[in-house]
XYZ file of C-alpha atoms in Angstrom:
651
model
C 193.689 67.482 102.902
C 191.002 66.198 105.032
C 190.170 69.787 105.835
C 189.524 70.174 102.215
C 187.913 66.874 102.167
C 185.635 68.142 104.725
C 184.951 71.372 103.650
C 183.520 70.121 100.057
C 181.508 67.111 101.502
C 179.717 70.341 103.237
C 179.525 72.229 100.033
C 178.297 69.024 98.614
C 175.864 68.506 101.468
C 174.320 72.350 101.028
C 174.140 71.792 97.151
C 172.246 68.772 97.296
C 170.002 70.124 100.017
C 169.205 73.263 97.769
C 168.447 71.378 94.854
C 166.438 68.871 96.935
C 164.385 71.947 98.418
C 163.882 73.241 94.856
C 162.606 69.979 93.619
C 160.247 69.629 96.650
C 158.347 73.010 95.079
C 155.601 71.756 92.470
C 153.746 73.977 90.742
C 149.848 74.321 91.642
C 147.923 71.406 89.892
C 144.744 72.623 88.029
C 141.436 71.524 89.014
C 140.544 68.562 89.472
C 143.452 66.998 88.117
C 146.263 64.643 89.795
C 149.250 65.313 87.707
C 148.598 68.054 85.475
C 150.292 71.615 86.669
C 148.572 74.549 85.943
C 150.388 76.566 83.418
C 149.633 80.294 81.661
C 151.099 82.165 78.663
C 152.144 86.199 78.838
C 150.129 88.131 76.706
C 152.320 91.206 75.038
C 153.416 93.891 77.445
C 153.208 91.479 80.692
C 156.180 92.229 83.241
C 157.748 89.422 85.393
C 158.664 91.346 88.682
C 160.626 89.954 91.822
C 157.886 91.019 94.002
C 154.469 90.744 93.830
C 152.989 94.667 93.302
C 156.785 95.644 91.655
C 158.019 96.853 88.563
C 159.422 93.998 85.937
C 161.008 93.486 83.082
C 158.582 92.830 79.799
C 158.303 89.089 79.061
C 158.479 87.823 75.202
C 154.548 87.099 74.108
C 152.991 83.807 75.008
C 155.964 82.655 76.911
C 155.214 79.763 78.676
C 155.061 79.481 82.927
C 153.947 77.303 85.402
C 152.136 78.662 88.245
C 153.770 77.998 92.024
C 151.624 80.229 94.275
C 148.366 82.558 93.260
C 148.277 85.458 95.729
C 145.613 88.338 95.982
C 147.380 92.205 96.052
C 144.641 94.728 96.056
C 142.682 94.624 92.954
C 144.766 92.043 91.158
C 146.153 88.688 91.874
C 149.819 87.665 91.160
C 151.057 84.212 90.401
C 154.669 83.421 91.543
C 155.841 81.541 88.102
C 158.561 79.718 86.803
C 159.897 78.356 83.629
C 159.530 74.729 84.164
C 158.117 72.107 86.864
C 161.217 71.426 88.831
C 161.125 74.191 91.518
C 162.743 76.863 89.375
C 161.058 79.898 90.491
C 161.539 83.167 88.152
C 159.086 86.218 89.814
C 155.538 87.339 89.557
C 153.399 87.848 86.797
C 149.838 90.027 87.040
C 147.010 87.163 86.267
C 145.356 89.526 84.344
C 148.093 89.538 82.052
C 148.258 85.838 81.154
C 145.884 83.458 79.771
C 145.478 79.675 81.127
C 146.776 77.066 79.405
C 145.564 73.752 80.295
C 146.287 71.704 76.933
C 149.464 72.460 75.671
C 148.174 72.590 71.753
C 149.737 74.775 68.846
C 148.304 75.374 65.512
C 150.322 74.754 62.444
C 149.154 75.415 58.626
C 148.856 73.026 55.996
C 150.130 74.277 52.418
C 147.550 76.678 51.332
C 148.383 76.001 47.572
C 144.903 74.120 46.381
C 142.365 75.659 49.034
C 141.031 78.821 50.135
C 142.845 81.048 52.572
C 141.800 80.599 56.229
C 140.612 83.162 58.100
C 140.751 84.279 61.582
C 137.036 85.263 62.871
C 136.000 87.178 66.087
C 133.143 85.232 66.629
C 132.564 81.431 66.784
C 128.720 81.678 64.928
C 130.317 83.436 61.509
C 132.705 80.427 61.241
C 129.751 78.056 61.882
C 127.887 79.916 59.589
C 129.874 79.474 56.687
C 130.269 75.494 57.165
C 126.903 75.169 57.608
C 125.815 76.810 54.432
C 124.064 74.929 51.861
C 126.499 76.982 49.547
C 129.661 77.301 51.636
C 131.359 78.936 48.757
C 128.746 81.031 48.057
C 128.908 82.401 52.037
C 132.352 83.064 52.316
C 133.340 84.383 48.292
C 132.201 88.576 50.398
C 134.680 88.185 52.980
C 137.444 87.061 50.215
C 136.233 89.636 48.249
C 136.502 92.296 50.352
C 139.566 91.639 51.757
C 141.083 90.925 48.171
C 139.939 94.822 47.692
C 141.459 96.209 51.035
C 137.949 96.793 52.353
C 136.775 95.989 56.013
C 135.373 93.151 57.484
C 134.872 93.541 60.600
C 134.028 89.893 61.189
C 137.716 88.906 60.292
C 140.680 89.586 62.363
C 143.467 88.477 59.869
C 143.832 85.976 57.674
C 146.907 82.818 57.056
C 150.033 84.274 55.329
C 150.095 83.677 51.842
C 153.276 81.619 51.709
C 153.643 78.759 53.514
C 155.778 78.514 57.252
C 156.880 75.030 57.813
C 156.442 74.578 61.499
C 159.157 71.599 60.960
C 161.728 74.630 59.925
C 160.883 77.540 62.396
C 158.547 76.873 64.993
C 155.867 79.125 66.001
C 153.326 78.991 68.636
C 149.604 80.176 68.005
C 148.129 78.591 71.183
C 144.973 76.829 70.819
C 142.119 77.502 74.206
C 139.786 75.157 73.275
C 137.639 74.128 70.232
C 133.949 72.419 69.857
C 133.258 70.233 66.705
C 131.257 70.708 63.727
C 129.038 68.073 61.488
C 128.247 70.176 58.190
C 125.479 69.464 55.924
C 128.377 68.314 53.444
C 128.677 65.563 55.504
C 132.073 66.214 57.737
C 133.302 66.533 60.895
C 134.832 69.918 61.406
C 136.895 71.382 64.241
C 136.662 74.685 65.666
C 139.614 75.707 67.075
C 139.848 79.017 69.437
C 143.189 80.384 68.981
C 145.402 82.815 71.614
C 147.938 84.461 68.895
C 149.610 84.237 65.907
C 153.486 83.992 64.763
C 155.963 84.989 67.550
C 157.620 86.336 63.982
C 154.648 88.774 63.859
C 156.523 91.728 64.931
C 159.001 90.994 61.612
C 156.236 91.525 59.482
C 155.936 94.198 57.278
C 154.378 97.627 58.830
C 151.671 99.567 56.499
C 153.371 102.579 55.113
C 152.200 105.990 56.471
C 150.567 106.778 53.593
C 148.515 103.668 53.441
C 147.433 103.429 56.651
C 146.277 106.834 56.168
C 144.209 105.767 53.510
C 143.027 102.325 55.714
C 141.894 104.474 58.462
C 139.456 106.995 56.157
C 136.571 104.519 56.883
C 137.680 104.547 60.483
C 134.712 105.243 63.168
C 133.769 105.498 66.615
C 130.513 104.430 68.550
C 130.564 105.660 72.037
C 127.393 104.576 74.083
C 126.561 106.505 77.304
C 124.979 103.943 79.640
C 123.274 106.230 82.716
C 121.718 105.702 85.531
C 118.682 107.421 85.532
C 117.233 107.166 89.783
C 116.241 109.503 91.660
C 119.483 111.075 92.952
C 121.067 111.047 89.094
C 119.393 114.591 88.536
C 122.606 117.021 88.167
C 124.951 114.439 86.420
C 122.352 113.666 83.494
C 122.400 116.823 82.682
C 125.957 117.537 82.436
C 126.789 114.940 80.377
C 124.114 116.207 77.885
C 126.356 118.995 78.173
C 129.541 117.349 77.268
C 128.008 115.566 74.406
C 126.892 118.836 73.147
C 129.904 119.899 73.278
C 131.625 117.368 71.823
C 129.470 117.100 68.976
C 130.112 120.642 68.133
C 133.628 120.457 67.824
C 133.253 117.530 65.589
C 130.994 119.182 63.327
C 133.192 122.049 62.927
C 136.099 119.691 61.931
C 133.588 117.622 59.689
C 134.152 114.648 61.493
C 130.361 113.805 61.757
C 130.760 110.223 60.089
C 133.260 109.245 62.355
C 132.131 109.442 65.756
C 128.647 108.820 66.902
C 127.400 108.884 70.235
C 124.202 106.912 72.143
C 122.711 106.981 74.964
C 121.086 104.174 76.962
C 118.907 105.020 80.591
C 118.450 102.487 83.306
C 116.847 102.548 86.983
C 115.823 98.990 88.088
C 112.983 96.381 88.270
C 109.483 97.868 87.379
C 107.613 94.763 88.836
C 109.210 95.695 92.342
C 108.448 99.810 91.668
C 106.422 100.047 88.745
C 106.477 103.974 88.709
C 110.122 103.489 87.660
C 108.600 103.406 84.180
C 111.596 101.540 82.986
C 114.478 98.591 83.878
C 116.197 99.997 80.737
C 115.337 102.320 77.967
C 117.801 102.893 74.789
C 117.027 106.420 73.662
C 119.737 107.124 71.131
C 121.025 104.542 68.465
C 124.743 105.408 67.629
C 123.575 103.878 63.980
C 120.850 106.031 63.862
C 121.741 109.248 65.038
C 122.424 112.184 62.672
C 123.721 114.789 64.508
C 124.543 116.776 67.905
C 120.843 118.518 67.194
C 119.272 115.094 66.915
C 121.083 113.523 70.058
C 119.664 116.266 71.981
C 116.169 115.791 71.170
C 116.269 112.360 71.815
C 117.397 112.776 74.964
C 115.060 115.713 75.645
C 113.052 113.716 78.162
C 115.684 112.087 79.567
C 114.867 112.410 83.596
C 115.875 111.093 86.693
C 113.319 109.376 88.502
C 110.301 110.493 90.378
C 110.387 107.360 92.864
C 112.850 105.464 94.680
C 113.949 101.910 93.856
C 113.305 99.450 96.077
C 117.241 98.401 96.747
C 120.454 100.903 96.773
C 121.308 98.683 93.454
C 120.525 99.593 90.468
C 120.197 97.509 87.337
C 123.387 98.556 85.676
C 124.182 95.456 83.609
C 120.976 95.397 82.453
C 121.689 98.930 80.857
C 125.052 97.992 79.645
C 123.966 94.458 78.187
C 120.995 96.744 76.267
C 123.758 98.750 74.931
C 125.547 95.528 74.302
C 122.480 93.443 72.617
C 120.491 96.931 70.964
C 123.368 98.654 69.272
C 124.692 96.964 65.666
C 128.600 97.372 66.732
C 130.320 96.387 63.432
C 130.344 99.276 61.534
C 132.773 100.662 64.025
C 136.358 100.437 64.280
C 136.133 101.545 67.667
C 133.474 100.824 70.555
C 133.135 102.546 73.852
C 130.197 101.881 76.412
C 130.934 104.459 79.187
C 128.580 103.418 82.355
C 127.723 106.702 84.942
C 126.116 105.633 87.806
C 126.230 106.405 91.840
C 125.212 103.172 93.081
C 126.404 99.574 92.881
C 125.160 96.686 90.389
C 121.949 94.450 91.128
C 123.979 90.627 90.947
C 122.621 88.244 88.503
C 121.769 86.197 91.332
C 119.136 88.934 92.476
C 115.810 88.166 91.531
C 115.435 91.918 90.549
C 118.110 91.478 87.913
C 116.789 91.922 84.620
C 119.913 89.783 82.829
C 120.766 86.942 85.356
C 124.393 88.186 84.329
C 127.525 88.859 86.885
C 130.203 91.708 86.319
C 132.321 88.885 84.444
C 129.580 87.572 82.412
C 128.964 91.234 81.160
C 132.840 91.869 80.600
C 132.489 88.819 78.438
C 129.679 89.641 76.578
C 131.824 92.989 75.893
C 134.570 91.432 74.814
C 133.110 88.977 72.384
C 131.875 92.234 70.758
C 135.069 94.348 70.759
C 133.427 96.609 73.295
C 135.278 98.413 75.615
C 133.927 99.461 78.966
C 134.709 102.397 81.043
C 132.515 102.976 84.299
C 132.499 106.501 86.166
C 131.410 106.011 89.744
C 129.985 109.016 91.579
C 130.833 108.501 95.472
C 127.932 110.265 96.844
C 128.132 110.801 100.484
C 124.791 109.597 100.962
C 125.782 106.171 99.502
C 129.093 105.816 101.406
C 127.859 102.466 102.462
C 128.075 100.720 99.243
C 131.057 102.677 97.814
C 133.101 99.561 98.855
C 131.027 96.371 97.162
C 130.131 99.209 93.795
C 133.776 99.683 93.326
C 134.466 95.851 93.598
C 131.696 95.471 90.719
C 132.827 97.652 88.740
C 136.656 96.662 88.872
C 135.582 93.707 88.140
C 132.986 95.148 85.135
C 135.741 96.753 83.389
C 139.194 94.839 83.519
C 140.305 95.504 80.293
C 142.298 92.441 77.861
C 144.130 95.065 75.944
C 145.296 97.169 79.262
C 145.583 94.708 81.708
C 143.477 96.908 83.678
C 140.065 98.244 84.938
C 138.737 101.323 83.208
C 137.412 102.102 86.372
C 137.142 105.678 88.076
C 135.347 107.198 91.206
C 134.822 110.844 91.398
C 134.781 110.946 94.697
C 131.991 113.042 96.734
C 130.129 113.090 93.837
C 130.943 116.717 92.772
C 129.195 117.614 89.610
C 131.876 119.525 88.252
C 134.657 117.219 89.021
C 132.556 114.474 87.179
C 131.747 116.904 84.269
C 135.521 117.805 83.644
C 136.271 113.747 83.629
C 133.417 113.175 80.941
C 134.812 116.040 79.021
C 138.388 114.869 78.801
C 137.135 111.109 78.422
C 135.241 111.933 75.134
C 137.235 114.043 74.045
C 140.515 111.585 74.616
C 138.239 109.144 72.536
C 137.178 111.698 69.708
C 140.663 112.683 69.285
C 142.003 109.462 69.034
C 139.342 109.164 65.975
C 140.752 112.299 64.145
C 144.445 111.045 64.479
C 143.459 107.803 63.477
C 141.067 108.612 60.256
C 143.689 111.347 59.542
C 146.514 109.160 59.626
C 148.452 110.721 61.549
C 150.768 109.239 64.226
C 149.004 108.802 67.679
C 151.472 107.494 70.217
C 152.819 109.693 72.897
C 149.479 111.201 73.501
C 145.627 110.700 73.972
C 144.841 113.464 71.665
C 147.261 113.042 69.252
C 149.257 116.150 70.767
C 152.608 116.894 70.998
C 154.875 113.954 72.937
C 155.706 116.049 75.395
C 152.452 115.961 76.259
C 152.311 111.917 77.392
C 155.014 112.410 79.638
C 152.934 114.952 82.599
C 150.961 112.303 82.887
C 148.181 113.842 84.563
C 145.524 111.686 84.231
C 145.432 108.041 84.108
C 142.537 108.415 82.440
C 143.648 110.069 79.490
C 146.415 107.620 78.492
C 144.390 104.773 78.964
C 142.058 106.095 76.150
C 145.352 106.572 74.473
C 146.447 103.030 74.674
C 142.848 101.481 74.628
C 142.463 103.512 71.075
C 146.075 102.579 69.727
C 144.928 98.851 69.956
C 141.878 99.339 68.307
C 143.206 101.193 65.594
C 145.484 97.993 65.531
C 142.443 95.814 65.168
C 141.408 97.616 62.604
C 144.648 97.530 60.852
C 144.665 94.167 61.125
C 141.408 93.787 59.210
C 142.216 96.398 56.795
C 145.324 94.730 55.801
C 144.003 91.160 55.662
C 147.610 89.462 56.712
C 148.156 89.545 60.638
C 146.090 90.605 63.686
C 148.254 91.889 66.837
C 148.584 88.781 68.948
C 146.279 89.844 71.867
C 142.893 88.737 70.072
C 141.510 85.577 70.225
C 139.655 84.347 67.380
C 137.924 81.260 66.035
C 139.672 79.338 63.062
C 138.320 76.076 61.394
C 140.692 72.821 60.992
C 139.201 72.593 57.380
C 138.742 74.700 54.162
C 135.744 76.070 55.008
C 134.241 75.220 51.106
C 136.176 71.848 50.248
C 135.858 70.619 53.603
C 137.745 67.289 52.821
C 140.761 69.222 52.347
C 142.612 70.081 56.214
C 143.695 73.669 55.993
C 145.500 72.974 59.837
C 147.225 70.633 61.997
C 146.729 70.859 65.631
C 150.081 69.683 67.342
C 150.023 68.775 70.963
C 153.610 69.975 72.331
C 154.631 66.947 74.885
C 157.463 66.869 77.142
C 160.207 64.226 76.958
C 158.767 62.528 80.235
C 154.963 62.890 78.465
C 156.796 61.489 75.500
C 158.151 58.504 77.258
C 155.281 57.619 79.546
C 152.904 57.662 76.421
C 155.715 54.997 74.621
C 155.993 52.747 77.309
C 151.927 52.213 77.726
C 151.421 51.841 73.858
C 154.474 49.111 74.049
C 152.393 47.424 77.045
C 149.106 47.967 75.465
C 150.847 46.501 71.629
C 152.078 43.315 73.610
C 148.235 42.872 75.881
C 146.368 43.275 71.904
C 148.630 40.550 70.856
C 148.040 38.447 73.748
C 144.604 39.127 73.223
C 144.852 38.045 69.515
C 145.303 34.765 71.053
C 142.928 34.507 73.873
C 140.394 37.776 73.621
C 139.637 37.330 77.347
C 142.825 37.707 78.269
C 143.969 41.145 76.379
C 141.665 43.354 78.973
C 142.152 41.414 82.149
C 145.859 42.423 81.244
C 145.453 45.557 81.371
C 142.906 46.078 84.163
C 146.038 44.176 86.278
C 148.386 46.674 84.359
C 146.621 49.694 85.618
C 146.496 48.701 89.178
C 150.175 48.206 89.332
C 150.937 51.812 87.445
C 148.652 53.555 89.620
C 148.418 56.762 87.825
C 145.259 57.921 89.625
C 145.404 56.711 93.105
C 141.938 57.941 93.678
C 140.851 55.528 90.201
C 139.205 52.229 91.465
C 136.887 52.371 88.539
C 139.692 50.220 86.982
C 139.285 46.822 88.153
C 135.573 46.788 86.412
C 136.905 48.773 83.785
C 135.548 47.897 80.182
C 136.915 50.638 77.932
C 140.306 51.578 77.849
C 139.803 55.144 78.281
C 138.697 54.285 81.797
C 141.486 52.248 83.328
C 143.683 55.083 83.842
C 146.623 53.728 81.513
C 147.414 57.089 79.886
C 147.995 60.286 81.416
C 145.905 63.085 81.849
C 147.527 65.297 79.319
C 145.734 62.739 76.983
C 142.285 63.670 78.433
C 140.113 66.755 77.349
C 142.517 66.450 73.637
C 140.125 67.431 71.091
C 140.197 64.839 68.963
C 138.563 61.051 69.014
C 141.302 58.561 70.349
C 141.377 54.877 68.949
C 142.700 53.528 71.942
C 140.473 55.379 74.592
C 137.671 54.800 72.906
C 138.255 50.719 72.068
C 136.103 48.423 74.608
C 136.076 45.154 75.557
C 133.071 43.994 73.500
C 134.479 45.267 70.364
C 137.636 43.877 70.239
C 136.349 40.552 70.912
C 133.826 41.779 68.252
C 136.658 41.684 65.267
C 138.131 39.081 63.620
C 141.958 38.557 63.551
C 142.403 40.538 60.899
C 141.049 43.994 62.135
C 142.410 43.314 65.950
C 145.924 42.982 63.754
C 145.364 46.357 61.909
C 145.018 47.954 65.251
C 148.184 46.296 66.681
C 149.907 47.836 63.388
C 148.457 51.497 63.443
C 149.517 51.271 66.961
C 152.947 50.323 66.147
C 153.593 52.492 63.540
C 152.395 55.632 66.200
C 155.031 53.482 68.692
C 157.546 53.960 65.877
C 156.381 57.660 65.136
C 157.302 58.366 68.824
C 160.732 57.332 68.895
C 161.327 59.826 66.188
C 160.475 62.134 68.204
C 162.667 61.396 70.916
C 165.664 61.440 68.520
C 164.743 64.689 66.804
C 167.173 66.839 69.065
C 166.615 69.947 66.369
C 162.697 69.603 67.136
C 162.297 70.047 70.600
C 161.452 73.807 71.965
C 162.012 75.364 75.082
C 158.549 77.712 75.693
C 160.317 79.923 78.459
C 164.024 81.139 79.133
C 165.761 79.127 81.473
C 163.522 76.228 81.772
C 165.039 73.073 82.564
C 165.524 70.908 79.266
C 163.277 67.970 80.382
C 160.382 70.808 80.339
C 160.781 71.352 76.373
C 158.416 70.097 74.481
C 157.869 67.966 71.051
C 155.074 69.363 68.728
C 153.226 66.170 67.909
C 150.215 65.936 65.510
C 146.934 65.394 66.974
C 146.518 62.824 64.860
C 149.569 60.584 66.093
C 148.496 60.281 69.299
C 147.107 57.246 70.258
């Protein structure tokens, strides 16, 4: 018996030493924070492996993980992640396949009966656009319009469903990133709210027909932009991708597929100031919107020659020529946008004074993104430019990680052979023009780059080729999504207003902030503290803030917070947490000061004690609403789920 005694005192021992080690490991905190850990959501088709740089099993969409350790593997960094805060650690995720999450906000949907539909927009300025409209009505009645009549608008990515989902019923998680607010000319404070996804119940919704999305995807078109570099040692590669283009453009004229892909051309070299008989930094000579047909491409491009002088660095200004593509080409009469850079020699940095955009390879991706753009770069691994093979690469990773493929569109011909480079432009364009005659066709293009037999997808025998595959199948989706008007595939981000955007007193959204239980607690017990110091304060106004300056010192929240003991506003004592900071919205209680509640009579200093206790009473709902509170990753530990508050209940 004692044996026994003995030997499960040591099983007890080694349990509570496990669990002690598993609650020593915290997660990484984010920056410049004290208690906040950071945390990311999967986007669709991210794998959670056991090892960093191994195979894993596909995660749901925007599950939810905190990040434990951030470690570089090649090309990529990993993040070893798991489902909760308490040491729990599940595998590895690719950080290119996640998105940060520092607030952990949701958007819900009011009931659409009595206002306008909202819509999800690509780009920040059309929403502000709208709501700033002397005639908001007036602005937004084409995109209603055209969406009511199944045409595109490119602008829009999808649009609210047209029944109501109460978020109090089935839960669903459209992540919010961030948001900026609006004063409109009608007079009201608007948010704008950028959201990560939709529905997790998007994949339930209905699918187009075949025989309607081959009538969505007659309008369908390609631009694809040639961005070249144009030096001295560019010579034999300029000329075979005239080739290709020819080529290409033949085969789509003899399939009468002129109107749906167009090709342009852009030239670069680097800083005329430096060299002025470069001529040019940057030169577009074909307009994708312009151009008629493969004859007209090639006399634009007629006297299109390398360089008859050196530049004055190995670096070329190849951002500058992809930004010009970026900036010079109208984009949204496409479905589908390629920029495909050529180029020997690595990037001038934005922090070069020869740079002609100020821009880094991120800053450019960006700028790509926020116009659909996708960007492929072919680098030509010259042996006489061995020496900055390395750092070019590096750029150019870096220039073309892709959001849809979780990857860069990156690939070196090495030595620089001319027809090794002219076979990969030939399959590239024609992977992307065959994806365009599938697609306006309507016929089915998975399994293949060209729309080809399935059999086909499964040599793969160039990377290359199913990556246009992929890349194409989730712009077609994009374009579905517009086409259709109901859902976007939950990759996109978009930009969604908190308000009808014509009856702007009406809320079209509620933005919930999704608090844990401890959260939940800690943010009870300082309203109860802060209820009793207002109505000591009532009493003796002097008194109310000197009782909470001594309050805060005590709690020690922030250790590093000494700003306290002077402390005049609430917001600055360091009562609440710091999951109540950077919350878009303007809090009461943050925001009160000491002159201003010694300011108001009794009767307004008691109408704040009473919005704060009905908020106080609001919370303990919470707490007891067992059937309310969600668990954001499998296997998390319960105190980790979270309660979808309103962003108006918090204090």
């Amino acid at each position: 018996m004692k044996n026994i005694c003995r030997i499960s005192g040591l099983f007890c021992a080694l349990t509570l030493s496990i669990f002690a080690h598993a609650a020593d490991q915290k997660p990484l905190l984010q920056d410049g924070k004290h208690t906040l850990y950071q945390r990311v959501l999967t986007y669709p088709g991210c794998a959670l492996s056991p090892k960093a740089g191994e195979v894993g099993k596909e995660q749901p969409a925007f599950s939810r993980f905190y990040v434990y350790q951030r470690s570089p593997l090649g090309q990529e960094e990993w993040l070893q992640v798991g489902p909760d805060s308490f040491g729990h650690i599940s595998g590895w995720l690719k950080a290119s396949c996640t998105v940060d999450w520092k607030m952990q906000l949701t958007l819900a949907f009011t009931n659409p009966a009595g206002r306008n539909p909202m819509l999800f927009f690509r780009d920040k300025a059309d929403v502000e656009g709208i709501l700033n409209s002397e005639k908001p009505a007036t602005a937004l009645e084409p995109y209603l319009t055209s969406l009511k009549n199944n045409k595109p608008v490119p602008q829009v990515l999808a649009r609210e469903p047209e029944y109501m989902v109460d978020q109090l019923k089935n839960f669903y998680l459209l992540p919010v990133l961030g948001s900026d607010d609006v004063f409109t000319d009608t007079g009201f404070q608007v948010r704008l709210l950028n959201v990560a996804s939709v529905s997790d119940n998007a994949k339930k919704a209905a699918a187009a027909t075949p025989a309607n999305e081959k009538n969505m995807m007659k309008g369908f078109s390609a631009s694809v932009v040639f961005v070249i570099d144009s030096t001295i040692s560019m010579g034999p590669y300029i000329e075979r991708t005239k080739e290709a283009i020819d080529k290409i453009y033949q085969r789509i004229e003899s399939e009468n597929l002129q109107e749906q892909v167009k090709f342009g051309l852009v030239a670069y070299r680097s800083n005329v100031k430096a060299v002025p008989g470069l001529e040019y930094d940057y030169k577009m000579f074909v307009d994708p919107n312009t151009v008629k047909d493969g004859k007209d491409f090639l006399a634009r491009v007629k006297d299109l020659k390398q360089a008859t002088v050196s530049s004055s660095k190995v670096d070329e200004d190849a951002y500058g020529g992809v930004m010009a593509a970026l900036d010079q080409v109208d984009w949204t009469s496409f479905g589908a946008r390629y920029v495909i850079l050529i180029t020997d020699a690595g990037a001038l940095d934005g922090a070069d004074k020869l740079s002609s955009t100020r821009l880094d390879a991120a800053q450019v991706r960006q700028e790509a993104a926020y116009r659909g753009v996708a960007l492929y770069a072919m680098h030509l691994k010259t042996p006489s430019g061995k020496a900055n093979h390395a750092a070019a690469e590096a750029q150019y990773q870096d220039l073309t990680l892709n959001p849809f493929l979780h990857k860069p569109l990156y690939y070196a011909i090495d030595s620089g052979d001319v027809n090794s480079f002219g076979e990969r432009v030939d399959s590239l364009a024609n992977a992307i023009t065959g994806q365009i005659k599938t697609a306006w066709s309507g016929e089915e293009t998975a399994g293949s780059a060209l729309g080809a037999d399935p059999a086909y997808a499964s040599k793969k025998a160039d990377p290359l080729l199913s990556d246009a595959e992929q890349l194409s199948k989730a712009m077609r989706l994009a374009y579905l999504g517009e086409k259709q008007g109901t859902q976007a595939p939950p990759v996109f981000k978009s930009w969604i207003s908190d308000r009808d955007l014509v009856s702007q007193n009406i809320p079209a959204t509620e933005v919930r902030v999704l608090l844990t239980k401890s959260e939940l607690s800690d943010l009870s017990d300082v309203m109860k503290k802060i209820v009793n110091a207002a109505n000591e304060g009532m009493i003796s106004p002097d008194d109310m803030f000197a009782s909470l300056r001594s309050l805060a010192a005590t709690m020690g929240n922030d250790p590093n917070q000494a700003k306290g003991k002077n402390a005049t506003r609430l917001g600055e004592m360091g009562l609440l947490g710091e999951y109540i900071e950077g919350l878009p919205y303007l809090s009461e209680v943050l925001s009160l000061d000491e002159e201003t509640w010694k300011s108001w009579d009794g009767l307004e200093q008691e109408r704040f004690i009473r919005r704060l206790n009905t908020k106080l009473n609001y919370y303990q709902r919470y707490n007891q609403d067992v059937d309310r509170w969600v668990a954001l990753a499998p296997d998390s530990d319960p105190r980790d789920n979270v309660y979808p508050v309103p962003l108006e209940n918090m204090p």
